């Protein structure tokens, strides 16, 4: 594993995830996802840390072996990871609900795939530039 690529890719990927998430969830889908009853304001630190975690997860996977340094391969691999993560999160988030909003689940998974496209592309590009 190339540690330098992992760290730089993780940081850049996390920042891209945070910014794209702000555009997608904070602006475009702001009214789509209702806040849970009794919820306070969003904890921006935890949102940022979650985005950084995703960036480092993708960067970790990409830096294994010879590394992913092709943008198309990065997008394809990140979409695969995000698809299964989105499904996993959706199933767990709905485990106590009596009625499941499948449309809302699909929108969330699609938004995750769009985010992953950006994160995967930028991490692959960083890896390609650092070779």
CSV table of C-alpha atoms in Angstrom, one decimal:
chain,number,residue,atom,x,y,z
A,1,UNK,CA,0.0,0.0,0.0
A,2,UNK,CA,1.2,3.5,-0.9
A,3,UNK,CA,0.7,5.4,2.4
A,4,UNK,CA,1.2,8.8,0.8
A,5,UNK,CA,-1.5,8.1,-1.8
A,6,UNK,CA,-3.8,6.7,0.9
A,7,UNK,CA,-3.5,9.8,3.1
A,8,UNK,CA,-3.6,12.5,0.3
A,9,UNK,CA,-6.4,10.6,-1.5
A,10,UNK,CA,-8.4,10.2,1.7
A,11,UNK,CA,-8.2,13.8,2.6
A,12,UNK,CA,-9.1,15.0,-0.9
A,13,UNK,CA,-11.8,12.4,-1.2
A,14,UNK,CA,-13.3,13.3,2.1
A,15,UNK,CA,-13.4,17.0,1.2
A,16,UNK,CA,-15.0,16.3,-2.1
A,17,UNK,CA,-17.6,14.1,-0.3
A,18,UNK,CA,-18.4,16.9,2.1
A,19,UNK,CA,-18.8,19.5,-0.6
A,20,UNK,CA,-20.8,17.3,-2.9
A,21,UNK,CA,-22.9,16.2,0.1
A,22,UNK,CA,-23.6,19.8,0.9
A,23,UNK,CA,-24.8,20.4,-2.7
A,24,UNK,CA,-26.8,17.2,-3.0
A,25,UNK,CA,-28.3,16.8,0.5
A,26,UNK,CA,-28.0,20.3,1.8
A,27,UNK,CA,-29.4,22.1,-1.3
A,28,UNK,CA,-31.0,19.8,-3.8
A,29,UNK,CA,-32.6,17.3,-1.5
A,30,UNK,CA,-33.0,19.5,1.5
A,31,UNK,CA,-36.8,19.0,1.8
A,32,UNK,CA,-36.8,15.4,0.6
A,33,UNK,CA,-35.5,13.8,3.9
A,34,UNK,CA,-37.6,14.7,7.0
A,35,UNK,CA,-35.8,15.2,10.2
A,36,UNK,CA,-36.6,12.7,12.9
A,37,UNK,CA,-39.0,13.9,15.6
A,38,UNK,CA,-37.2,15.7,18.4
A,39,UNK,CA,-34.0,16.1,16.3
A,40,UNK,CA,-31.9,19.2,16.9
A,41,UNK,CA,-29.5,20.9,14.6
A,42,UNK,CA,-27.1,18.8,12.5
A,43,UNK,CA,-23.7,18.2,14.0
A,44,UNK,CA,-21.4,19.5,11.3
A,45,UNK,CA,-18.3,18.0,12.9
A,46,UNK,CA,-19.9,14.5,12.7
A,47,UNK,CA,-21.0,15.1,9.1
A,48,UNK,CA,-17.4,16.1,8.2
A,49,UNK,CA,-15.9,13.1,10.0
A,50,UNK,CA,-18.3,10.8,8.2
A,51,UNK,CA,-17.3,12.3,4.9
A,52,UNK,CA,-13.6,11.9,5.8
A,53,UNK,CA,-14.2,8.3,6.8
A,54,UNK,CA,-15.8,7.6,3.4
A,55,UNK,CA,-12.9,9.3,1.6
A,56,UNK,CA,-10.4,7.2,3.6
A,57,UNK,CA,-12.4,4.0,3.0
A,58,UNK,CA,-12.3,4.6,-0.8
A,59,UNK,CA,-8.7,5.7,-0.7
A,60,UNK,CA,-7.8,2.6,1.3
A,61,UNK,CA,-9.4,0.3,-1.2
A,62,UNK,CA,-7.8,2.1,-4.1
A,63,UNK,CA,-4.3,2.1,-2.6
A,64,UNK,CA,-4.2,-1.7,-2.2
A,65,UNK,CA,-2.1,-3.7,-4.6
A,66,UNK,CA,-1.1,-1.6,-7.6
A,67,UNK,CA,-3.7,1.0,-6.8
A,68,UNK,CA,-6.5,2.5,-8.8
A,69,UNK,CA,-5.2,5.4,-10.8
A,70,UNK,CA,-7.6,5.4,-13.8
A,71,UNK,CA,-10.6,7.7,-13.4
A,72,UNK,CA,-13.1,5.3,-15.1
A,73,UNK,CA,-11.9,2.4,-12.9
A,74,UNK,CA,-12.1,4.6,-9.8
A,75,UNK,CA,-15.7,5.6,-10.6
A,76,UNK,CA,-16.7,2.0,-11.3
A,77,UNK,CA,-15.2,0.7,-8.1
A,78,UNK,CA,-16.5,3.6,-5.9
A,79,UNK,CA,-20.0,3.1,-7.3
A,80,UNK,CA,-19.9,-0.6,-6.3
A,81,UNK,CA,-18.7,0.2,-2.8
A,82,UNK,CA,-21.4,2.9,-2.4
A,83,UNK,CA,-24.2,0.7,-3.7
A,84,UNK,CA,-23.6,-1.9,-1.0
A,85,UNK,CA,-23.0,0.7,1.7
A,86,UNK,CA,-26.2,2.5,0.7
A,87,UNK,CA,-28.2,-0.7,0.8
A,88,UNK,CA,-26.7,-1.7,4.1
A,89,UNK,CA,-27.4,1.7,5.7
A,90,UNK,CA,-30.9,1.8,4.3
A,91,UNK,CA,-31.8,-1.6,5.6
A,92,UNK,CA,-30.4,-0.8,9.1
A,93,UNK,CA,-32.0,2.7,9.2
A,94,UNK,CA,-35.4,1.2,8.5
A,95,UNK,CA,-35.3,-1.8,10.8
A,96,UNK,CA,-37.7,-0.4,13.3
A,97,UNK,CA,-40.1,1.3,11.0
A,98,UNK,CA,-43.5,-0.3,10.3
A,99,UNK,CA,-43.9,1.4,6.9
A,100,UNK,CA,-40.9,1.7,4.6
A,101,UNK,CA,-40.7,4.5,2.1
A,102,UNK,CA,-39.0,2.6,-0.7
A,103,UNK,CA,-38.9,5.8,-2.9
A,104,UNK,CA,-36.9,7.6,-0.2
A,105,UNK,CA,-34.5,4.7,0.1
A,106,UNK,CA,-34.0,4.7,-3.6
A,107,UNK,CA,-33.3,8.5,-3.7
A,108,UNK,CA,-30.8,8.1,-0.9
A,109,UNK,CA,-29.0,5.3,-2.6
A,110,UNK,CA,-28.9,7.2,-5.9
A,111,UNK,CA,-27.6,10.2,-4.1
A,112,UNK,CA,-24.9,8.0,-2.5
A,113,UNK,CA,-23.9,6.7,-5.9
A,114,UNK,CA,-23.6,10.3,-7.3
A,115,UNK,CA,-21.4,11.2,-4.3
A,116,UNK,CA,-19.3,8.1,-4.8
A,117,UNK,CA,-18.8,9.0,-8.5
A,118,UNK,CA,-17.1,12.2,-7.5
A,119,UNK,CA,-15.1,10.8,-4.7
A,120,UNK,CA,-13.9,7.8,-6.7
A,121,UNK,CA,-12.9,10.0,-9.7
A,122,UNK,CA,-10.9,12.4,-7.6
A,123,UNK,CA,-9.1,9.8,-5.6
A,124,UNK,CA,-8.2,7.9,-8.8
A,125,UNK,CA,-7.0,11.2,-10.3
A,126,UNK,CA,-4.9,11.9,-7.2
A,127,UNK,CA,-3.4,8.4,-7.4
A,128,UNK,CA,-2.6,8.9,-11.1
A,129,UNK,CA,-0.9,12.2,-10.5
A,130,UNK,CA,1.2,10.9,-7.6
A,131,UNK,CA,2.6,7.8,-9.5
